[in-house]
Short mmCIF file of C-alpha atoms in Angstrom, two decimals:
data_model
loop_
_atom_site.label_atom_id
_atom_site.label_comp_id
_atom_site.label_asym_id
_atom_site.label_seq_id
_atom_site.Cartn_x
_atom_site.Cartn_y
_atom_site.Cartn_z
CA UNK C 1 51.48 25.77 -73.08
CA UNK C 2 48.79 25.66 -70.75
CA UNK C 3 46.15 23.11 -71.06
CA UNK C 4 42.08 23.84 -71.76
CA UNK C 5 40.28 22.74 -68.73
CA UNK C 6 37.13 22.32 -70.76
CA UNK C 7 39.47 20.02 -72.95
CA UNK C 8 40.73 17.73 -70.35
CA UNK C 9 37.45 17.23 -68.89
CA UNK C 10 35.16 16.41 -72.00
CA UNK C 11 38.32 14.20 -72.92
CA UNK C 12 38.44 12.03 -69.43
CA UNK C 13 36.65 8.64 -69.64
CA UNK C 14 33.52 8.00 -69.60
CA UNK C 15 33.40 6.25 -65.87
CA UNK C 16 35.79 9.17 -64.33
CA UNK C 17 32.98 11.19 -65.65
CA UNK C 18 30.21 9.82 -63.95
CA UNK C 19 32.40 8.90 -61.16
CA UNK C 20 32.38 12.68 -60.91
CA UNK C 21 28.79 13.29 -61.55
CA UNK C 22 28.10 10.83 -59.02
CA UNK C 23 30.04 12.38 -56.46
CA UNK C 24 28.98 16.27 -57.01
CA UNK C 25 25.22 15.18 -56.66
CA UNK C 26 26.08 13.29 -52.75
CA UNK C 27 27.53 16.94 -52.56
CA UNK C 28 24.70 18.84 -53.76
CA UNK C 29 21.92 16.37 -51.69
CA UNK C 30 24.21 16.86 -48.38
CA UNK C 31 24.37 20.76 -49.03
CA UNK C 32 20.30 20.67 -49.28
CA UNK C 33 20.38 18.33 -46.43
CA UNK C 34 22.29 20.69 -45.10
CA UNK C 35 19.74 23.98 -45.81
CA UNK C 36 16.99 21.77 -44.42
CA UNK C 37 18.80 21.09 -41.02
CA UNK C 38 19.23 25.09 -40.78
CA UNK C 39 15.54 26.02 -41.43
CA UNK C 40 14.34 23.18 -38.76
CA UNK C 41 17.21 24.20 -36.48
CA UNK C 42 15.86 27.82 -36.75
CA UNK C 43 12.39 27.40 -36.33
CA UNK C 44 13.03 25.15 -32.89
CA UNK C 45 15.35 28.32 -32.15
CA UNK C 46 12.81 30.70 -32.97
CA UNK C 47 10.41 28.94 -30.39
CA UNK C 48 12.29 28.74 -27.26
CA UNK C 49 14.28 32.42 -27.85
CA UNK C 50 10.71 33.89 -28.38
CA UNK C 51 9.37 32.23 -25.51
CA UNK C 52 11.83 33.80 -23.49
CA UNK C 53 11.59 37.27 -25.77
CA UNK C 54 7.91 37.61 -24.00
CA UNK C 55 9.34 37.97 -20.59
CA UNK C 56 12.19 39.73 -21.75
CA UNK C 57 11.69 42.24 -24.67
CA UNK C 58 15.22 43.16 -25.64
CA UNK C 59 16.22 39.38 -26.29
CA UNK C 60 13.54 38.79 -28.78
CA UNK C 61 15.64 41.95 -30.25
CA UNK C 62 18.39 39.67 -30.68
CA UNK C 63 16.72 37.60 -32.50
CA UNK C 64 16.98 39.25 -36.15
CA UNK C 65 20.40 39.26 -35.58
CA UNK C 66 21.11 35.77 -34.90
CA UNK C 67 18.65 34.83 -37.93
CA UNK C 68 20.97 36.46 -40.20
CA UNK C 69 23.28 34.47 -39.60
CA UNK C 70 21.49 31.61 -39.98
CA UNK C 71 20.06 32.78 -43.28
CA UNK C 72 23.52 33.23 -44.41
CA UNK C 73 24.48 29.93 -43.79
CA UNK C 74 21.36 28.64 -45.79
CA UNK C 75 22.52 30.88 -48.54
CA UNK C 76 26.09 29.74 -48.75
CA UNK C 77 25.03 26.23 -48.96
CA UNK C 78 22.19 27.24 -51.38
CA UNK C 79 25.08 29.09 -53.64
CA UNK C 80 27.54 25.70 -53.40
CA UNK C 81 24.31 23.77 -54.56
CA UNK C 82 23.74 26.36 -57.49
CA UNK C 83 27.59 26.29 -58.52
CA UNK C 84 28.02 22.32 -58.36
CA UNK C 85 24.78 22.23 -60.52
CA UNK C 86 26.59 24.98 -63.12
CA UNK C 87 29.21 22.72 -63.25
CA UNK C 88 27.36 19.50 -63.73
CA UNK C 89 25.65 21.20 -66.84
CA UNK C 90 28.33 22.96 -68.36
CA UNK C 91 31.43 20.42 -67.89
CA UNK C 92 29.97 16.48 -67.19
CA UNK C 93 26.72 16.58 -69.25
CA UNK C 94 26.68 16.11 -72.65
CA UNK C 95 25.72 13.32 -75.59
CA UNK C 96 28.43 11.13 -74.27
CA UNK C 97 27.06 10.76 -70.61
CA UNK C 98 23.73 10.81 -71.25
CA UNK C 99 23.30 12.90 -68.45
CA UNK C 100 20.72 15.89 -68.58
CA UNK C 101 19.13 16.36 -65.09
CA UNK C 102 20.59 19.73 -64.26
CA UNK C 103 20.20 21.07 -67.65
CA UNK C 104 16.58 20.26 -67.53
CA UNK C 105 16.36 21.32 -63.98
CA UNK C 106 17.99 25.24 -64.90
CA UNK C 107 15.57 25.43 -68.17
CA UNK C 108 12.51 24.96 -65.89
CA UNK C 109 13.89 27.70 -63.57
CA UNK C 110 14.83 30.08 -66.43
CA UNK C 111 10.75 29.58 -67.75
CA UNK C 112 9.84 30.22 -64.58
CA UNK C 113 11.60 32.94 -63.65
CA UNK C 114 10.79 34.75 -67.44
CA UNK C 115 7.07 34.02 -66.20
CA UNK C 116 7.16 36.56 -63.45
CA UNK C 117 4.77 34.16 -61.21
CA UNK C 118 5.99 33.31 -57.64
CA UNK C 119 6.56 29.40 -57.68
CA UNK C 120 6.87 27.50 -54.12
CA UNK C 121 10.52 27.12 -54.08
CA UNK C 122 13.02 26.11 -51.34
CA UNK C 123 13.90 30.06 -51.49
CA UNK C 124 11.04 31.40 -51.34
CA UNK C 125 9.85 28.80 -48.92
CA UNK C 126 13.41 29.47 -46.76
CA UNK C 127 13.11 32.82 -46.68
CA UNK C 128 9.28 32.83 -45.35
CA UNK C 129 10.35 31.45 -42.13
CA UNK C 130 13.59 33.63 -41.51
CA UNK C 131 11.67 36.85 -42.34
CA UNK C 132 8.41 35.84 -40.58
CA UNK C 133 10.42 34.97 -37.85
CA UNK C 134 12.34 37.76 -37.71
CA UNK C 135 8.85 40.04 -37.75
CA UNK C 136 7.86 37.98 -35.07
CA UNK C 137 10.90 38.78 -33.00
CA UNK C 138 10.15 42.98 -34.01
CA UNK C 139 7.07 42.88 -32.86
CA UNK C 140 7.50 40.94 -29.75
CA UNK C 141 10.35 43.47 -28.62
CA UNK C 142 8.23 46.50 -29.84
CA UNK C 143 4.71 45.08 -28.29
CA UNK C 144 6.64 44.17 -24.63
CA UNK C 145 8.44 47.23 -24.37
CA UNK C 146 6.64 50.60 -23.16
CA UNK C 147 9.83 52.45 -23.15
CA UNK C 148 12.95 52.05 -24.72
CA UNK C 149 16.49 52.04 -23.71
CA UNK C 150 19.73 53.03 -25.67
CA UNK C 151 19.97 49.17 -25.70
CA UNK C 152 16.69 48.53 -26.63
CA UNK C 153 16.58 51.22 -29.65
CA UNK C 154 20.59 49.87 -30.66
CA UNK C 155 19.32 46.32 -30.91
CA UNK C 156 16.09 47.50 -32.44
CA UNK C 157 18.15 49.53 -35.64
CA UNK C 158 20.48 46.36 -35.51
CA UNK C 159 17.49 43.69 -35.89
CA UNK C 160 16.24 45.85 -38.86
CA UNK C 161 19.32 45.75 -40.51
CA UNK C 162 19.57 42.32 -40.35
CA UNK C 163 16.20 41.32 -41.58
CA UNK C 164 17.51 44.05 -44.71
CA UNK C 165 20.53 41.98 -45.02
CA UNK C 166 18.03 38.76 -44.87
CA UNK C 167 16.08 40.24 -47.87
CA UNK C 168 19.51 41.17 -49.76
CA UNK C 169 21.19 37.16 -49.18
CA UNK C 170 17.93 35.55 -50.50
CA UNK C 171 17.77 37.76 -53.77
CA UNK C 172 21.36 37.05 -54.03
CA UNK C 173 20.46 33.35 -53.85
CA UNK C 174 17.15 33.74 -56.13
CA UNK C 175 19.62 35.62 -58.91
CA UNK C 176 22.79 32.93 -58.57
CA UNK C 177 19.75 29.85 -58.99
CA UNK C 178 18.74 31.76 -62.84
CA UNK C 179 22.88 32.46 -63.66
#
């Protein structure tokens, strides 16, 4: 007979509990330490690869592409974040803990997201630089470059790709923050 994991958890002790609770939130302020390290990282990126993209067109092309990356990375750490926080509120806090941050956190983000009004978020925040960035780098190797190449029109299709696939891992993230 197999055990209930629900069960065994509402049934350890009280300190294993919050043992737990304590260690998932290090995890969750490391992962956003984590997010914030790759925006930063990104922007200082953005500068010196876009200096460079001025002088030479096709590697501010390469630019989207490397972003996307980079937003992917933020996303991944921004879905660990969102699933140690679904944990926290549906297996550790309850009447015997006490504990209620993350269920309070998630009904504030449900209201807003039923509100339909664009609240400054680390998302929406996030995803300003990458795709601003990205536009940037577009524009730089469209402006700079009088005639394309077969290179130059490849990495062109490729960079808007990637900014697509930018737009797609940030809704992703916006949906798995409501779940």
């Amino acid at each position: 007979m197999e055990e209930d994991p629900q069960e065994s958890i509402s049934e350890q002790p009280l300190p294993g509990r919050m043992a737990e609770y304590g260690t998932l939130r290090d995890e969750i302020l490391r992962r956003m330490e984590m997010r914030n390290s790759i925006v930063f990282g990104t922007l200082t990126f953005t500068g010196a690869l876009l200096g460079f993209g001025l002088e030479t067109p096709a590697l501010a092309l390469l630019y989207p592409i490397i972003a996307m990356f980079l937003a992917a990375a933020w996303v991944q750490n921004d879905t660990v974040i969102s699933n140690l926080g679904r944990y926290i509120r549906e297996n550790l806090e309850d009447a015997q803990t006490g504990l209620r941050w993350e269920t309070e956190r998630q009904k504030n983000r449900l209201r807003e997201a039923q509100s339909g009004k664009i609240y400054p978020s680390a998302i929406f925040s996030s995803e300003g630089v990458f795709l601003i960035t990205q536009g940037m780098a577009l524009l730089i190797g469209f402006a700079n470059q009088p005639r394309f190449t077969i290179l130059e029109w490849g990495l062109s299709a490729a960079a808007v790709i990637c900014i697509l696939l930018t737009i797609a891992f940030f809704h992703y993230s916006s949906i798995n923050n409501i779940r």
